[in-house]
């Protein structure tokens, strides 16, 4: 007669089944707890990357201005009718916002810095040759001046005015109009803004409003 195997008896026991269920529950709880934390880490990483990109964009725009009488590309003609050329002034008011960034391609170095990793509606361009709006996650303040270091220059495109999301286009936003971060896109109810001195600020809607009030111009003119 075969001797009983205690190991097999345990594997068939109720205690073993209960132990398996308990381990499963503990594992499931662990996953539920860890996943939001991982998502939060990922979002923070995206935000930091976005800040770095905006700093590089601001630096590129300032390099362009340094070579062109302190003017940004949107203030200089695309042709050679003056002593300055190679800008994007003719595209002001157009929905082809990428043209303003294309004008500083030499200063930017890579088109990949124009797309925020948190923006699931934008993709990275592999070269400036195929750059288009779908590769740009940032708006540009057309009123910006290099001589005004605290003036708004760039920022995340998840903006809304009076509760309406600002899609691709050119917008004049008066002081009395509200400007807020759209909570459904990019960084939620927050965003990043780049100033003309190349600095970048992470801010909520309240601080975005304060930044607007400190501008040397009353009306924002945004190319998004």
PDB file of C-alpha atoms in Angstrom:
ATOM      1  CA  UNK A   1       0.000   0.000   0.000  1.00  0.00           C
ATOM      2  CA  UNK A   2       1.338   3.432  -1.035  1.00  0.00           C
ATOM      3  CA  UNK A   3       2.231   5.786   1.748  1.00  0.00           C
ATOM      4  CA  UNK A   4       0.202   9.053   1.869  1.00  0.00           C
ATOM      5  CA  UNK A   5       2.068  12.021   0.383  1.00  0.00           C
ATOM      6  CA  UNK A   6       1.650  15.035   2.732  1.00  0.00           C
ATOM      7  CA  UNK A   7       2.592  17.396  -0.119  1.00  0.00           C
ATOM      8  CA  UNK A   8      -0.201  16.132  -2.376  1.00  0.00           C
ATOM      9  CA  UNK A   9      -2.642  16.188   0.503  1.00  0.00           C
ATOM     10  CA  UNK A  10      -1.837  19.849   1.135  1.00  0.00           C
ATOM     11  CA  UNK A  11      -2.195  20.772  -2.521  1.00  0.00           C
ATOM     12  CA  UNK A  12      -5.707  19.272  -2.470  1.00  0.00           C
ATOM     13  CA  UNK A  13      -6.632  20.847   0.846  1.00  0.00           C
ATOM     14  CA  UNK A  14      -9.013  23.716   1.515  1.00  0.00           C
ATOM     15  CA  UNK A  15      -6.202  25.604   3.229  1.00  0.00           C
ATOM     16  CA  UNK A  16      -4.170  25.599   0.039  1.00  0.00           C
ATOM     17  CA  UNK A  17      -7.100  26.883  -2.008  1.00  0.00           C
ATOM     18  CA  UNK A  18      -7.760  29.636   0.503  1.00  0.00           C
ATOM     19  CA  UNK A  19      -4.069  30.538   0.448  1.00  0.00           C
ATOM     20  CA  UNK A  20      -4.147  30.826  -3.359  1.00  0.00           C
ATOM     21  CA  UNK A  21      -7.241  33.024  -3.231  1.00  0.00           C
ATOM     22  CA  UNK A  22      -5.618  35.246  -0.605  1.00  0.00           C
ATOM     23  CA  UNK A  23      -2.456  35.631  -2.691  1.00  0.00           C
ATOM     24  CA  UNK A  24      -4.555  36.458  -5.744  1.00  0.00           C
ATOM     25  CA  UNK A  25      -6.488  39.125  -3.828  1.00  0.00           C
ATOM     26  CA  UNK A  26      -3.289  40.628  -2.412  1.00  0.00           C
ATOM     27  CA  UNK A  27      -1.758  40.704  -5.884  1.00  0.00           C
ATOM     28  CA  UNK A  28      -4.854  42.326  -7.351  1.00  0.00           C
ATOM     29  CA  UNK A  29      -4.896  44.986  -4.640  1.00  0.00           C
ATOM     30  CA  UNK A  30      -1.215  45.619  -5.296  1.00  0.00           C
ATOM     31  CA  UNK A  31      -1.887  46.159  -8.991  1.00  0.00           C
ATOM     32  CA  UNK A  32      -4.784  48.525  -8.228  1.00  0.00           C
ATOM     33  CA  UNK A  33      -2.546  50.527  -5.892  1.00  0.00           C
ATOM     34  CA  UNK A  34       0.542  50.553  -8.126  1.00  0.00           C
ATOM     35  CA  UNK A  35      -1.071  51.408 -11.479  1.00  0.00           C
ATOM     36  CA  UNK A  36      -2.221  54.939 -10.500  1.00  0.00           C
ATOM     37  CA  UNK A  37       1.212  55.588  -9.000  1.00  0.00           C
ATOM     38  CA  UNK A  38       2.900  54.470 -12.230  1.00  0.00           C
ATOM     39  CA  UNK A  39       0.533  56.660 -14.242  1.00  0.00           C
ATOM     40  CA  UNK A  40       1.402  59.615 -12.011  1.00  0.00           C
ATOM     41  CA  UNK A  41       5.120  58.991 -12.494  1.00  0.00           C
ATOM     42  CA  UNK A  42       4.603  58.812 -16.251  1.00  0.00           C
ATOM     43  CA  UNK A  43       2.648  62.092 -16.298  1.00  0.00           C
ATOM     44  CA  UNK A  44       5.337  63.835 -14.247  1.00  0.00           C
ATOM     45  CA  UNK A  45       7.977  62.533 -16.632  1.00  0.00           C
ATOM     46  CA  UNK A  46       6.002  63.856 -19.598  1.00  0.00           C
ATOM     47  CA  UNK A  47       5.610  67.240 -17.907  1.00  0.00           C
ATOM     48  CA  UNK A  48       9.359  67.500 -17.265  1.00  0.00           C
ATOM     49  CA  UNK A  49      10.094  66.507 -20.857  1.00  0.00           C
ATOM     50  CA  UNK A  50       7.607  69.121 -22.079  1.00  0.00           C
ATOM     51  CA  UNK A  51       9.317  71.823 -19.998  1.00  0.00           C
ATOM     52  CA  UNK A  52      12.648  70.868 -21.542  1.00  0.00           C
ATOM     53  CA  UNK A  53      11.175  71.045 -25.053  1.00  0.00           C
ATOM     54  CA  UNK A  54       9.672  74.495 -24.469  1.00  0.00           C
ATOM     55  CA  UNK A  55      13.001  75.763 -23.147  1.00  0.00           C
ATOM     56  CA  UNK A  56      14.711  74.549 -26.316  1.00  0.00           C
ATOM     57  CA  UNK A  57      12.009  76.161 -28.475  1.00  0.00           C
ATOM     58  CA  UNK A  58      12.396  79.453 -26.607  1.00  0.00           C
ATOM     59  CA  UNK A  59      16.164  79.294 -26.972  1.00  0.00           C
ATOM     60  CA  UNK A  60      15.822  78.676 -30.720  1.00  0.00           C
ATOM     61  CA  UNK A  61      13.478  81.617 -31.135  1.00  0.00           C
ATOM     62  CA  UNK A  62      15.848  83.902 -29.232  1.00  0.00           C
ATOM     63  CA  UNK A  63      18.802  82.779 -31.335  1.00  0.00           C
ATOM     64  CA  UNK A  64      16.793  83.695 -34.424  1.00  0.00           C
ATOM     65  CA  UNK A  65      15.924  87.096 -32.919  1.00  0.00           C
ATOM     66  CA  UNK A  66      19.579  87.758 -32.043  1.00  0.00           C
ATOM     67  CA  UNK A  67      20.461  87.453 -35.730  1.00  0.00           C
ATOM     68  CA  UNK A  68      17.473  89.489 -36.933  1.00  0.00           C
ATOM     69  CA  UNK A  69      17.349  92.827 -35.087  1.00  0.00           C
ATOM     70  CA  UNK A  70      15.627  91.278 -32.025  1.00  0.00           C
ATOM     71  CA  UNK A  71      12.644  90.180 -34.103  1.00  0.00           C
ATOM     72  CA  UNK A  72      10.965  86.780 -33.981  1.00  0.00           C
ATOM     73  CA  UNK A  73      10.142  84.956 -37.248  1.00  0.00           C
ATOM     74  CA  UNK A  74       6.470  85.963 -37.205  1.00  0.00           C
ATOM     75  CA  UNK A  75       7.607  89.609 -37.413  1.00  0.00           C
ATOM     76  CA  UNK A  76       9.870  89.138 -40.462  1.00  0.00           C
ATOM     77  CA  UNK A  77       8.924  88.549 -44.083  1.00  0.00           C
ATOM     78  CA  UNK A  78       9.542  85.220 -45.767  1.00  0.00           C
ATOM     79  CA  UNK A  79      11.083  86.928 -48.815  1.00  0.00           C
ATOM     80  CA  UNK A  80      14.051  89.202 -49.318  1.00  0.00           C
ATOM     81  CA  UNK A  81      12.183  92.466 -49.836  1.00  0.00           C
ATOM     82  CA  UNK A  82      14.033  93.957 -46.838  1.00  0.00           C
ATOM     83  CA  UNK A  83      17.464  93.418 -45.334  1.00  0.00           C
ATOM     84  CA  UNK A  84      15.834  90.740 -43.175  1.00  0.00           C
ATOM     85  CA  UNK A  85      14.257  87.595 -44.580  1.00  0.00           C
ATOM     86  CA  UNK A  86      13.505  83.993 -43.758  1.00  0.00           C
ATOM     87  CA  UNK A  87      10.694  84.727 -41.324  1.00  0.00           C
ATOM     88  CA  UNK A  88       7.052  83.697 -41.329  1.00  0.00           C
ATOM     89  CA  UNK A  89       5.164  87.004 -41.267  1.00  0.00           C
ATOM     90  CA  UNK A  90       3.063  86.097 -44.310  1.00  0.00           C
ATOM     91  CA  UNK A  91       1.683  83.125 -42.363  1.00  0.00           C
ATOM     92  CA  UNK A  92       0.359  85.230 -39.481  1.00  0.00           C
ATOM     93  CA  UNK A  93      -3.385  84.670 -39.340  1.00  0.00           C
ATOM     94  CA  UNK A  94      -3.078  81.363 -41.175  1.00  0.00           C
ATOM     95  CA  UNK A  95      -3.953  77.997 -39.667  1.00  0.00           C
ATOM     96  CA  UNK A  96      -0.522  76.737 -40.811  1.00  0.00           C
ATOM     97  CA  UNK A  97       1.017  77.423 -37.409  1.00  0.00           C
ATOM     98  CA  UNK A  98       3.905  75.050 -38.038  1.00  0.00           C
ATOM     99  CA  UNK A  99       5.314  77.575 -40.532  1.00  0.00           C
ATOM    100  CA  UNK A 100       6.464  79.813 -37.668  1.00  0.00           C
ATOM    101  CA  UNK A 101       8.476  76.965 -36.162  1.00  0.00           C
ATOM    102  CA  UNK A 102       9.744  75.845 -39.550  1.00  0.00           C
ATOM    103  CA  UNK A 103      11.326  79.288 -39.959  1.00  0.00           C
ATOM    104  CA  UNK A 104      13.632  78.532 -37.008  1.00  0.00           C
ATOM    105  CA  UNK A 105      14.496  74.971 -38.014  1.00  0.00           C
ATOM    106  CA  UNK A 106      18.231  75.736 -38.064  1.00  0.00           C
ATOM    107  CA  UNK A 107      18.055  77.063 -34.499  1.00  0.00           C
ATOM    108  CA  UNK A 108      15.833  74.269 -33.150  1.00  0.00           C
ATOM    109  CA  UNK A 109      17.939  71.433 -34.491  1.00  0.00           C
ATOM    110  CA  UNK A 110      15.285  68.722 -34.208  1.00  0.00           C
ATOM    111  CA  UNK A 111      11.527  68.829 -34.973  1.00  0.00           C
ATOM    112  CA  UNK A 112      10.856  66.249 -32.268  1.00  0.00           C
ATOM    113  CA  UNK A 113      10.975  68.912 -29.558  1.00  0.00           C
ATOM    114  CA  UNK A 114       7.782  70.450 -31.011  1.00  0.00           C
ATOM    115  CA  UNK A 115       5.573  67.538 -29.897  1.00  0.00           C
ATOM    116  CA  UNK A 116       4.708  66.944 -26.247  1.00  0.00           C
ATOM    117  CA  UNK A 117       4.757  63.217 -25.280  1.00  0.00           C
ATOM    118  CA  UNK A 118       1.511  63.730 -23.359  1.00  0.00           C
ATOM    119  CA  UNK A 119      -0.261  64.918 -26.512  1.00  0.00           C
ATOM    120  CA  UNK A 120      -1.886  61.813 -28.018  1.00  0.00           C
ATOM    121  CA  UNK A 121      -3.194  63.851 -30.956  1.00  0.00           C
ATOM    122  CA  UNK A 122       0.265  64.844 -32.117  1.00  0.00           C
ATOM    123  CA  UNK A 123       3.145  62.748 -33.461  1.00  0.00           C
ATOM    124  CA  UNK A 124       6.874  63.364 -33.676  1.00  0.00           C
ATOM    125  CA  UNK A 125       8.197  64.599 -37.017  1.00  0.00           C
ATOM    126  CA  UNK A 126      11.341  62.816 -38.139  1.00  0.00           C
ATOM    127  CA  UNK A 127      12.550  65.799 -40.162  1.00  0.00           C
ATOM    128  CA  UNK A 128      11.607  69.394 -40.858  1.00  0.00           C
ATOM    129  CA  UNK A 129      10.877  68.397 -44.439  1.00  0.00           C
ATOM    130  CA  UNK A 130       7.573  66.798 -43.429  1.00  0.00           C
ATOM    131  CA  UNK A 131       6.751  69.135 -40.525  1.00  0.00           C
ATOM    132  CA  UNK A 132       3.012  69.927 -40.247  1.00  0.00           C
ATOM    133  CA  UNK A 133       0.497  70.998 -37.609  1.00  0.00           C
ATOM    134  CA  UNK A 134       0.051  67.416 -36.417  1.00  0.00           C
ATOM    135  CA  UNK A 135       3.657  67.541 -35.184  1.00  0.00           C
ATOM    136  CA  UNK A 136       3.263  70.694 -33.066  1.00  0.00           C
ATOM    137  CA  UNK A 137       1.875  70.688 -29.507  1.00  0.00           C
ATOM    138  CA  UNK A 138       2.570  74.343 -28.704  1.00  0.00           C
ATOM    139  CA  UNK A 139       1.060  77.730 -29.369  1.00  0.00           C
ATOM    140  CA  UNK A 140       2.978  80.870 -30.239  1.00  0.00           C
ATOM    141  CA  UNK A 141       2.222  84.383 -28.993  1.00  0.00           C
ATOM    142  CA  UNK A 142       2.360  86.562 -32.107  1.00  0.00           C
ATOM    143  CA  UNK A 143       2.673  89.742 -30.013  1.00  0.00           C
ATOM    144  CA  UNK A 144       5.825  88.518 -28.254  1.00  0.00           C
ATOM    145  CA  UNK A 145       8.887  90.742 -28.328  1.00  0.00           C
ATOM    146  CA  UNK A 146      12.426  89.717 -27.562  1.00  0.00           C
ATOM    147  CA  UNK A 147      12.995  92.996 -25.682  1.00  0.00           C
ATOM    148  CA  UNK A 148      10.208  92.119 -23.212  1.00  0.00           C
ATOM    149  CA  UNK A 149      11.671  89.118 -21.343  1.00  0.00           C
ATOM    150  CA  UNK A 150       8.519  88.381 -19.308  1.00  0.00           C
ATOM    151  CA  UNK A 151       6.138  88.409 -22.256  1.00  0.00           C
ATOM    152  CA  UNK A 152       4.422  85.162 -23.156  1.00  0.00           C
ATOM    153  CA  UNK A 153       6.052  83.391 -26.080  1.00  0.00           C
ATOM    154  CA  UNK A 154       4.977  79.743 -26.174  1.00  0.00           C
ATOM    155  CA  UNK A 155       2.948  77.206 -24.231  1.00  0.00           C
ATOM    156  CA  UNK A 156       0.960  73.981 -24.262  1.00  0.00           C
ATOM    157  CA  UNK A 157      -1.937  73.973 -26.695  1.00  0.00           C
ATOM    158  CA  UNK A 158      -4.553  72.678 -24.223  1.00  0.00           C
ATOM    159  CA  UNK A 159      -6.188  76.092 -23.897  1.00  0.00           C
ATOM    160  CA  UNK A 160      -9.826  77.118 -23.653  1.00  0.00           C
ATOM    161  CA  UNK A 161     -11.458  80.532 -23.595  1.00  0.00           C
ATOM    162  CA  UNK A 162     -14.866  81.034 -22.011  1.00  0.00           C
ATOM    163  CA  UNK A 163     -15.093  77.246 -21.697  1.00  0.00           C
ATOM    164  CA  UNK A 164     -14.452  76.526 -25.389  1.00  0.00           C
ATOM    165  CA  UNK A 165     -11.339  74.571 -26.422  1.00  0.00           C
ATOM    166  CA  UNK A 166      -9.149  76.459 -28.873  1.00  0.00           C
ATOM    167  CA  UNK A 167      -8.576  74.278 -31.898  1.00  0.00           C
ATOM    168  CA  UNK A 168      -6.035  74.943 -34.618  1.00  0.00           C
ATOM    169  CA  UNK A 169      -6.198  78.595 -35.656  1.00  0.00           C
ATOM    170  CA  UNK A 170      -5.226  82.167 -34.858  1.00  0.00           C
ATOM    171  CA  UNK A 171      -7.042  83.806 -31.929  1.00  0.00           C
ATOM    172  CA  UNK A 172      -7.287  87.345 -30.557  1.00  0.00           C
ATOM    173  CA  UNK A 173      -8.112  87.054 -26.855  1.00  0.00           C
ATOM    174  CA  UNK A 174      -8.986  90.300 -25.092  1.00  0.00           C
ATOM    175  CA  UNK A 175      -8.310  90.953 -21.412  1.00  0.00           C
ATOM    176  CA  UNK A 176     -11.940  90.399 -20.420  1.00  0.00           C
ATOM    177  CA  UNK A 177     -11.968  86.948 -21.988  1.00  0.00           C
ATOM    178  CA  UNK A 178     -11.034  84.064 -19.733  1.00  0.00           C
ATOM    179  CA  UNK A 179      -8.131  81.871 -20.741  1.00  0.00           C
ATOM    180  CA  UNK A 180      -7.827  78.530 -18.986  1.00  0.00           C
ATOM    181  CA  UNK A 181      -6.218  75.137 -19.321  1.00  0.00           C
ATOM    182  CA  UNK A 182      -8.510  72.551 -20.824  1.00  0.00           C
ATOM    183  CA  UNK A 183      -8.597  69.682 -18.305  1.00  0.00           C
ATOM    184  CA  UNK A 184      -9.258  66.956 -20.891  1.00  0.00           C
ATOM    185  CA  UNK A 185      -5.989  67.291 -22.805  1.00  0.00           C
ATOM    186  CA  UNK A 186      -2.212  67.099 -22.289  1.00  0.00           C
ATOM    187  CA  UNK A 187      -1.453  67.916 -18.646  1.00  0.00           C
ATOM    188  CA  UNK A 188      -4.991  68.159 -17.337  1.00  0.00           C
ATOM    189  CA  UNK A 189      -6.059  71.371 -15.637  1.00  0.00           C
ATOM    190  CA  UNK A 190      -2.525  72.734 -15.830  1.00  0.00           C
ATOM    191  CA  UNK A 191       0.125  73.484 -18.413  1.00  0.00           C
ATOM    192  CA  UNK A 192       3.477  75.036 -19.224  1.00  0.00           C
ATOM    193  CA  UNK A 193       4.170  78.510 -20.544  1.00  0.00           C
ATOM    194  CA  UNK A 194       7.406  79.776 -22.081  1.00  0.00           C
ATOM    195  CA  UNK A 195       8.486  83.398 -21.749  1.00  0.00           C
ATOM    196  CA  UNK A 196      10.639  85.477 -24.082  1.00  0.00           C
ATOM    197  CA  UNK A 197      13.663  85.064 -21.789  1.00  0.00           C
ATOM    198  CA  UNK A 198      13.611  81.286 -22.477  1.00  0.00           C
ATOM    199  CA  UNK A 199      12.300  80.457 -19.012  1.00  0.00           C
ATOM    200  CA  UNK A 200       9.374  78.033 -18.639  1.00  0.00           C
ATOM    201  CA  UNK A 201       6.768  78.020 -15.894  1.00  0.00           C
ATOM    202  CA  UNK A 202       4.469  75.194 -14.831  1.00  0.00           C
ATOM    203  CA  UNK A 203       1.193  76.765 -13.826  1.00  0.00           C
ATOM    204  CA  UNK A 204      -2.501  76.279 -13.173  1.00  0.00           C
ATOM    205  CA  UNK A 205      -5.245  78.440 -14.642  1.00  0.00           C
ATOM    206  CA  UNK A 206      -4.956  81.032 -11.855  1.00  0.00           C
ATOM    207  CA  UNK A 207      -1.248  81.553 -12.467  1.00  0.00           C
ATOM    208  CA  UNK A 208      -1.848  81.602 -16.213  1.00  0.00           C
ATOM    209  CA  UNK A 209      -4.187  84.549 -15.631  1.00  0.00           C
ATOM    210  CA  UNK A 210      -1.547  86.306 -13.555  1.00  0.00           C
ATOM    211  CA  UNK A 211       1.022  85.801 -16.291  1.00  0.00           C
ATOM    212  CA  UNK A 212      -1.359  87.415 -18.774  1.00  0.00           C
ATOM    213  CA  UNK A 213      -1.818  90.457 -16.542  1.00  0.00           C
ATOM    214  CA  UNK A 214       1.938  91.015 -16.413  1.00  0.00           C
ATOM    215  CA  UNK A 215       2.206  91.228 -20.208  1.00  0.00           C
ATOM    216  CA  UNK A 216       3.162  94.475 -21.981  1.00  0.00           C
ATOM    217  CA  UNK A 217       0.150  93.987 -24.289  1.00  0.00           C
ATOM    218  CA  UNK A 218      -3.525  93.800 -23.353  1.00  0.00           C
ATOM    219  CA  UNK A 219      -4.671  91.378 -26.037  1.00  0.00           C
ATOM    220  CA  UNK A 220      -3.202  87.935 -26.611  1.00  0.00           C
ATOM    221  CA  UNK A 221      -2.755  86.907 -30.216  1.00  0.00           C
ATOM    222  CA  UNK A 222      -2.193  83.192 -30.244  1.00  0.00           C
ATOM    223  CA  UNK A 223      -1.323  80.921 -33.156  1.00  0.00           C
ATOM    224  CA  UNK A 224      -2.373  77.407 -32.103  1.00  0.00           C
TER     225      UNK A 224
END
